């Protein structure tokens, strides 16, 4: 077997470990925690289905690639819940080290390509990354809506926190999507406040 193929298969075996990383949010039916592998697949499907919500400069093929690899660092670092409390700088450093380790398993050309794609997603400056980040944020909102509040209850999330921690990122890349989803969440937060 060639060294290239061996490295590719080693990377794929390592990527399988993402299925063992439990996220804060549950499945839509609330039956159990979602794992990061399931999340990565689901957000990629979200991007494919909601591609019409993207701006004209967004290339969905690149968005899909970002979303399929964006959480691989959780193999080493675990999930960091957006509504949890954590030191953002420490998390970013740990995730960067994880990206170095995981992407280096690949042949050099693919390692450089995937690391650059991961960095682009994290920086969230390009149209593709902005839309990818929007999709990454909207999926947990929908999971929480479908599970009767899910982790919003667990983390005592307020309407304001939803807007600042999640909504701003969704609206930046998919304003029409956020307007629609935010309207859906109002019933939950109005009921929760009353």
PDB file of C-alpha atoms in Angstrom:
ATOM      1  CA  UNK A   1       0.000   0.000   0.000  1.00  0.00           C
ATOM      2  CA  UNK A   2       1.278   3.461  -0.817  1.00  0.00           C
ATOM      3  CA  UNK A   3       2.259   5.823   1.977  1.00  0.00           C
ATOM      4  CA  UNK A   4      -0.359   8.298   0.704  1.00  0.00           C
ATOM      5  CA  UNK A   5      -3.181   5.798   0.910  1.00  0.00           C
ATOM      6  CA  UNK A   6      -1.996   4.594   4.309  1.00  0.00           C
ATOM      7  CA  UNK A   7      -2.055   8.149   5.651  1.00  0.00           C
ATOM      8  CA  UNK A   8      -5.500   8.805   4.192  1.00  0.00           C
ATOM      9  CA  UNK A   9      -6.891   5.652   5.780  1.00  0.00           C
ATOM     10  CA  UNK A  10      -5.242   6.492   9.118  1.00  0.00           C
ATOM     11  CA  UNK A  11      -6.908   9.915   9.029  1.00  0.00           C
ATOM     12  CA  UNK A  12     -10.293   8.350   8.278  1.00  0.00           C
ATOM     13  CA  UNK A  13      -9.866   5.897  11.159  1.00  0.00           C
ATOM     14  CA  UNK A  14      -9.031   8.801  13.479  1.00  0.00           C
ATOM     15  CA  UNK A  15     -12.024  10.799  12.192  1.00  0.00           C
ATOM     16  CA  UNK A  16     -14.296   7.940  13.267  1.00  0.00           C
ATOM     17  CA  UNK A  17     -13.533   8.927  16.868  1.00  0.00           C
ATOM     18  CA  UNK A  18     -15.700  12.033  16.336  1.00  0.00           C
ATOM     19  CA  UNK A  19     -18.704   9.735  16.739  1.00  0.00           C
ATOM     20  CA  UNK A  20     -17.716   9.195  20.381  1.00  0.00           C
ATOM     21  CA  UNK A  21     -17.740  12.898  21.294  1.00  0.00           C
ATOM     22  CA  UNK A  22     -21.037  13.835  22.911  1.00  0.00           C
ATOM     23  CA  UNK A  23     -22.348  17.346  22.392  1.00  0.00           C
ATOM     24  CA  UNK A  24     -24.365  19.425  24.815  1.00  0.00           C
ATOM     25  CA  UNK A  25     -27.532  19.345  22.744  1.00  0.00           C
ATOM     26  CA  UNK A  26     -29.789  16.374  22.270  1.00  0.00           C
ATOM     27  CA  UNK A  27     -31.329  14.801  19.236  1.00  0.00           C
ATOM     28  CA  UNK A  28     -34.554  16.466  18.105  1.00  0.00           C
ATOM     29  CA  UNK A  29     -36.586  13.844  19.948  1.00  0.00           C
ATOM     30  CA  UNK A  30     -34.682  14.551  23.186  1.00  0.00           C
ATOM     31  CA  UNK A  31     -33.853  10.867  23.627  1.00  0.00           C
ATOM     32  CA  UNK A  32     -30.076  11.280  23.994  1.00  0.00           C
ATOM     33  CA  UNK A  33     -27.161  13.607  23.414  1.00  0.00           C
ATOM     34  CA  UNK A  34     -26.110  14.119  19.817  1.00  0.00           C
ATOM     35  CA  UNK A  35     -22.554  13.131  18.952  1.00  0.00           C
ATOM     36  CA  UNK A  36     -20.250  15.384  16.955  1.00  0.00           C
ATOM     37  CA  UNK A  37     -20.187  13.030  13.972  1.00  0.00           C
ATOM     38  CA  UNK A  38     -23.969  13.211  13.757  1.00  0.00           C
ATOM     39  CA  UNK A  39     -23.809  16.993  14.080  1.00  0.00           C
ATOM     40  CA  UNK A  40     -21.263  17.303  11.264  1.00  0.00           C
ATOM     41  CA  UNK A  41     -23.418  15.212   8.942  1.00  0.00           C
ATOM     42  CA  UNK A  42     -26.570  17.097   9.891  1.00  0.00           C
ATOM     43  CA  UNK A  43     -25.107  20.584   9.381  1.00  0.00           C
ATOM     44  CA  UNK A  44     -23.758  19.508   5.988  1.00  0.00           C
ATOM     45  CA  UNK A  45     -27.284  18.404   5.066  1.00  0.00           C
ATOM     46  CA  UNK A  46     -28.647  21.718   6.392  1.00  0.00           C
ATOM     47  CA  UNK A  47     -26.223  23.607   4.113  1.00  0.00           C
ATOM     48  CA  UNK A  48     -27.227  21.544   1.104  1.00  0.00           C
ATOM     49  CA  UNK A  49     -30.947  22.029   1.715  1.00  0.00           C
ATOM     50  CA  UNK A  50     -30.703  25.693   2.740  1.00  0.00           C
ATOM     51  CA  UNK A  51     -28.243  26.713   0.021  1.00  0.00           C
ATOM     52  CA  UNK A  52     -30.823  29.154  -1.328  1.00  0.00           C
ATOM     53  CA  UNK A  53     -30.360  31.175   1.885  1.00  0.00           C
ATOM     54  CA  UNK A  54     -26.699  31.823   1.055  1.00  0.00           C
ATOM     55  CA  UNK A  55     -25.401  34.998  -0.515  1.00  0.00           C
ATOM     56  CA  UNK A  56     -24.477  35.082  -4.204  1.00  0.00           C
ATOM     57  CA  UNK A  57     -20.735  34.709  -3.549  1.00  0.00           C
ATOM     58  CA  UNK A  58     -21.087  31.526  -1.478  1.00  0.00           C
ATOM     59  CA  UNK A  59     -19.831  28.254  -2.939  1.00  0.00           C
ATOM     60  CA  UNK A  60     -21.844  25.490  -1.285  1.00  0.00           C
ATOM     61  CA  UNK A  61     -19.270  22.831  -2.217  1.00  0.00           C
ATOM     62  CA  UNK A  62     -16.713  24.665  -0.040  1.00  0.00           C
ATOM     63  CA  UNK A  63     -19.278  25.191   2.736  1.00  0.00           C
ATOM     64  CA  UNK A  64     -19.973  21.444   2.767  1.00  0.00           C
ATOM     65  CA  UNK A  65     -16.264  20.678   3.027  1.00  0.00           C
ATOM     66  CA  UNK A  66     -15.888  23.110   5.938  1.00  0.00           C
ATOM     67  CA  UNK A  67     -18.842  21.666   7.783  1.00  0.00           C
ATOM     68  CA  UNK A  68     -17.649  18.086   7.363  1.00  0.00           C
ATOM     69  CA  UNK A  69     -14.290  18.885   8.991  1.00  0.00           C
ATOM     70  CA  UNK A  70     -15.045  21.820  11.310  1.00  0.00           C
ATOM     71  CA  UNK A  71     -15.519  19.760  14.471  1.00  0.00           C
ATOM     72  CA  UNK A  72     -12.756  17.174  13.991  1.00  0.00           C
ATOM     73  CA  UNK A  73     -10.771  19.035  16.642  1.00  0.00           C
ATOM     74  CA  UNK A  74     -13.363  17.856  19.175  1.00  0.00           C
ATOM     75  CA  UNK A  75     -11.698  14.434  19.009  1.00  0.00           C
ATOM     76  CA  UNK A  76      -9.003  15.948  21.233  1.00  0.00           C
ATOM     77  CA  UNK A  77     -10.880  18.826  22.894  1.00  0.00           C
ATOM     78  CA  UNK A  78     -14.457  17.676  23.287  1.00  0.00           C
ATOM     79  CA  UNK A  79     -17.494  19.847  22.651  1.00  0.00           C
ATOM     80  CA  UNK A  80     -17.553  23.387  24.020  1.00  0.00           C
ATOM     81  CA  UNK A  81     -21.205  24.358  24.483  1.00  0.00           C
ATOM     82  CA  UNK A  82     -21.926  27.830  23.132  1.00  0.00           C
ATOM     83  CA  UNK A  83     -24.029  28.648  26.188  1.00  0.00           C
ATOM     84  CA  UNK A  84     -21.516  27.212  28.646  1.00  0.00           C
ATOM     85  CA  UNK A  85     -18.829  29.171  30.420  1.00  0.00           C
ATOM     86  CA  UNK A  86     -15.266  28.686  29.210  1.00  0.00           C
ATOM     87  CA  UNK A  87     -12.074  30.582  28.443  1.00  0.00           C
ATOM     88  CA  UNK A  88     -12.290  31.306  24.716  1.00  0.00           C
ATOM     89  CA  UNK A  89      -8.529  31.808  24.309  1.00  0.00           C
ATOM     90  CA  UNK A  90      -7.729  28.459  25.947  1.00  0.00           C
ATOM     91  CA  UNK A  91     -10.313  26.680  23.824  1.00  0.00           C
ATOM     92  CA  UNK A  92      -8.956  28.283  20.636  1.00  0.00           C
ATOM     93  CA  UNK A  93      -5.383  27.260  21.495  1.00  0.00           C
ATOM     94  CA  UNK A  94      -6.396  23.683  22.279  1.00  0.00           C
ATOM     95  CA  UNK A  95      -8.417  23.435  19.082  1.00  0.00           C
ATOM     96  CA  UNK A  96      -5.548  24.805  17.004  1.00  0.00           C
ATOM     97  CA  UNK A  97      -3.189  22.190  18.479  1.00  0.00           C
ATOM     98  CA  UNK A  98      -5.780  19.497  17.766  1.00  0.00           C
ATOM     99  CA  UNK A  99      -6.098  20.699  14.167  1.00  0.00           C
ATOM    100  CA  UNK A 100      -2.307  20.489  13.801  1.00  0.00           C
ATOM    101  CA  UNK A 101      -2.252  16.908  15.059  1.00  0.00           C
ATOM    102  CA  UNK A 102      -5.293  15.599  13.223  1.00  0.00           C
ATOM    103  CA  UNK A 103      -4.697  17.176   9.819  1.00  0.00           C
ATOM    104  CA  UNK A 104      -0.999  16.145   9.895  1.00  0.00           C
ATOM    105  CA  UNK A 105      -2.192  12.555   9.656  1.00  0.00           C
ATOM    106  CA  UNK A 106      -3.047  13.272   6.007  1.00  0.00           C
ATOM    107  CA  UNK A 107      -0.593  13.503   3.094  1.00  0.00           C
ATOM    108  CA  UNK A 108       1.016  16.960   3.012  1.00  0.00           C
ATOM    109  CA  UNK A 109      -1.125  18.421   0.231  1.00  0.00           C
ATOM    110  CA  UNK A 110      -4.393  17.352   1.849  1.00  0.00           C
ATOM    111  CA  UNK A 111      -3.160  18.335   5.314  1.00  0.00           C
ATOM    112  CA  UNK A 112      -2.417  21.870   4.122  1.00  0.00           C
ATOM    113  CA  UNK A 113      -5.706  22.125   2.219  1.00  0.00           C
ATOM    114  CA  UNK A 114      -7.871  20.887   5.095  1.00  0.00           C
ATOM    115  CA  UNK A 115      -6.045  22.946   7.715  1.00  0.00           C
ATOM    116  CA  UNK A 116      -6.507  26.074   5.575  1.00  0.00           C
ATOM    117  CA  UNK A 117     -10.202  25.267   5.192  1.00  0.00           C
ATOM    118  CA  UNK A 118     -10.542  24.747   8.956  1.00  0.00           C
ATOM    119  CA  UNK A 119      -8.718  28.043   9.634  1.00  0.00           C
ATOM    120  CA  UNK A 120     -10.997  29.818   7.170  1.00  0.00           C
ATOM    121  CA  UNK A 121     -14.077  28.453   8.957  1.00  0.00           C
ATOM    122  CA  UNK A 122     -12.724  29.520  12.342  1.00  0.00           C
ATOM    123  CA  UNK A 123     -11.867  33.041  11.137  1.00  0.00           C
ATOM    124  CA  UNK A 124     -15.334  33.378   9.585  1.00  0.00           C
ATOM    125  CA  UNK A 125     -14.331  36.144   7.194  1.00  0.00           C
ATOM    126  CA  UNK A 126     -14.983  34.717   3.732  1.00  0.00           C
ATOM    127  CA  UNK A 127     -18.562  34.471   2.404  1.00  0.00           C
ATOM    128  CA  UNK A 128     -18.264  30.659   2.462  1.00  0.00           C
ATOM    129  CA  UNK A 129     -17.121  30.586   6.102  1.00  0.00           C
ATOM    130  CA  UNK A 130     -19.725  33.116   7.221  1.00  0.00           C
ATOM    131  CA  UNK A 131     -22.508  30.997   5.734  1.00  0.00           C
ATOM    132  CA  UNK A 132     -20.986  27.782   7.119  1.00  0.00           C
ATOM    133  CA  UNK A 133     -20.872  29.341  10.600  1.00  0.00           C
ATOM    134  CA  UNK A 134     -24.524  30.391  10.214  1.00  0.00           C
ATOM    135  CA  UNK A 135     -25.545  26.846   9.412  1.00  0.00           C
ATOM    136  CA  UNK A 136     -23.442  25.457  12.262  1.00  0.00           C
ATOM    137  CA  UNK A 137     -25.342  27.737  14.655  1.00  0.00           C
ATOM    138  CA  UNK A 138     -28.865  27.213  13.324  1.00  0.00           C
ATOM    139  CA  UNK A 139     -28.939  23.423  13.613  1.00  0.00           C
ATOM    140  CA  UNK A 140     -28.715  23.354  17.440  1.00  0.00           C
ATOM    141  CA  UNK A 141     -31.433  26.008  17.628  1.00  0.00           C
ATOM    142  CA  UNK A 142     -33.719  23.756  15.626  1.00  0.00           C
ATOM    143  CA  UNK A 143     -32.776  20.763  17.794  1.00  0.00           C
ATOM    144  CA  UNK A 144     -33.686  22.760  20.911  1.00  0.00           C
ATOM    145  CA  UNK A 145     -36.983  23.890  19.415  1.00  0.00           C
ATOM    146  CA  UNK A 146     -37.916  20.336  18.469  1.00  0.00           C
ATOM    147  CA  UNK A 147     -36.984  18.961  21.892  1.00  0.00           C
ATOM    148  CA  UNK A 148     -39.015  21.475  23.883  1.00  0.00           C
ATOM    149  CA  UNK A 149     -36.162  23.764  24.859  1.00  0.00           C
ATOM    150  CA  UNK A 150     -33.436  21.139  25.260  1.00  0.00           C
ATOM    151  CA  UNK A 151     -30.202  22.706  26.416  1.00  0.00           C
ATOM    152  CA  UNK A 152     -31.735  26.165  26.685  1.00  0.00           C
ATOM    153  CA  UNK A 153     -33.292  24.903  29.905  1.00  0.00           C
ATOM    154  CA  UNK A 154     -30.099  23.215  31.078  1.00  0.00           C
ATOM    155  CA  UNK A 155     -27.991  26.354  30.533  1.00  0.00           C
ATOM    156  CA  UNK A 156     -30.783  28.812  31.517  1.00  0.00           C
ATOM    157  CA  UNK A 157     -30.429  30.581  28.166  1.00  0.00           C
ATOM    158  CA  UNK A 158     -32.151  33.931  27.867  1.00  0.00           C
ATOM    159  CA  UNK A 159     -33.618  35.481  24.758  1.00  0.00           C
ATOM    160  CA  UNK A 160     -30.791  38.031  24.784  1.00  0.00           C
ATOM    161  CA  UNK A 161     -28.122  35.290  24.970  1.00  0.00           C
ATOM    162  CA  UNK A 162     -29.735  33.507  22.038  1.00  0.00           C
ATOM    163  CA  UNK A 163     -29.541  36.708  20.006  1.00  0.00           C
ATOM    164  CA  UNK A 164     -25.953  37.590  20.898  1.00  0.00           C
ATOM    165  CA  UNK A 165     -24.286  34.164  21.011  1.00  0.00           C
ATOM    166  CA  UNK A 166     -26.164  32.505  18.179  1.00  0.00           C
ATOM    167  CA  UNK A 167     -28.457  34.831  16.289  1.00  0.00           C
ATOM    168  CA  UNK A 168     -25.802  37.365  15.326  1.00  0.00           C
ATOM    169  CA  UNK A 169     -23.765  34.648  13.581  1.00  0.00           C
ATOM    170  CA  UNK A 170     -26.787  33.180  11.814  1.00  0.00           C
ATOM    171  CA  UNK A 171     -28.044  36.598  10.698  1.00  0.00           C
ATOM    172  CA  UNK A 172     -24.609  37.528   9.368  1.00  0.00           C
ATOM    173  CA  UNK A 173     -24.637  34.704   6.819  1.00  0.00           C
ATOM    174  CA  UNK A 174     -28.342  33.975   6.386  1.00  0.00           C
ATOM    175  CA  UNK A 175     -30.490  36.906   7.542  1.00  0.00           C
ATOM    176  CA  UNK A 176     -33.737  35.518   6.141  1.00  0.00           C
ATOM    177  CA  UNK A 177     -33.129  32.191   7.843  1.00  0.00           C
ATOM    178  CA  UNK A 178     -32.481  33.857  11.204  1.00  0.00           C
ATOM    179  CA  UNK A 179     -35.605  36.035  10.909  1.00  0.00           C
ATOM    180  CA  UNK A 180     -37.700  32.910  10.342  1.00  0.00           C
ATOM    181  CA  UNK A 181     -36.039  30.802  13.041  1.00  0.00           C
ATOM    182  CA  UNK A 182     -36.028  33.649  15.568  1.00  0.00           C
ATOM    183  CA  UNK A 183     -39.784  34.007  15.119  1.00  0.00           C
ATOM    184  CA  UNK A 184     -40.114  30.306  15.951  1.00  0.00           C
ATOM    185  CA  UNK A 185     -38.058  30.720  19.128  1.00  0.00           C
ATOM    186  CA  UNK A 186     -40.139  33.626  20.436  1.00  0.00           C
ATOM    187  CA  UNK A 187     -42.932  31.273  21.451  1.00  0.00           C
ATOM    188  CA  UNK A 188     -40.502  29.274  23.575  1.00  0.00           C
ATOM    189  CA  UNK A 189     -38.880  32.274  25.238  1.00  0.00           C
ATOM    190  CA  UNK A 190     -42.180  34.117  25.719  1.00  0.00           C
ATOM    191  CA  UNK A 191     -43.645  30.974  27.327  1.00  0.00           C
ATOM    192  CA  UNK A 192     -40.473  30.390  29.391  1.00  0.00           C
ATOM    193  CA  UNK A 193     -40.528  33.987  30.658  1.00  0.00           C
ATOM    194  CA  UNK A 194     -44.229  33.913  31.539  1.00  0.00           C
TER     195      UNK A 194
END
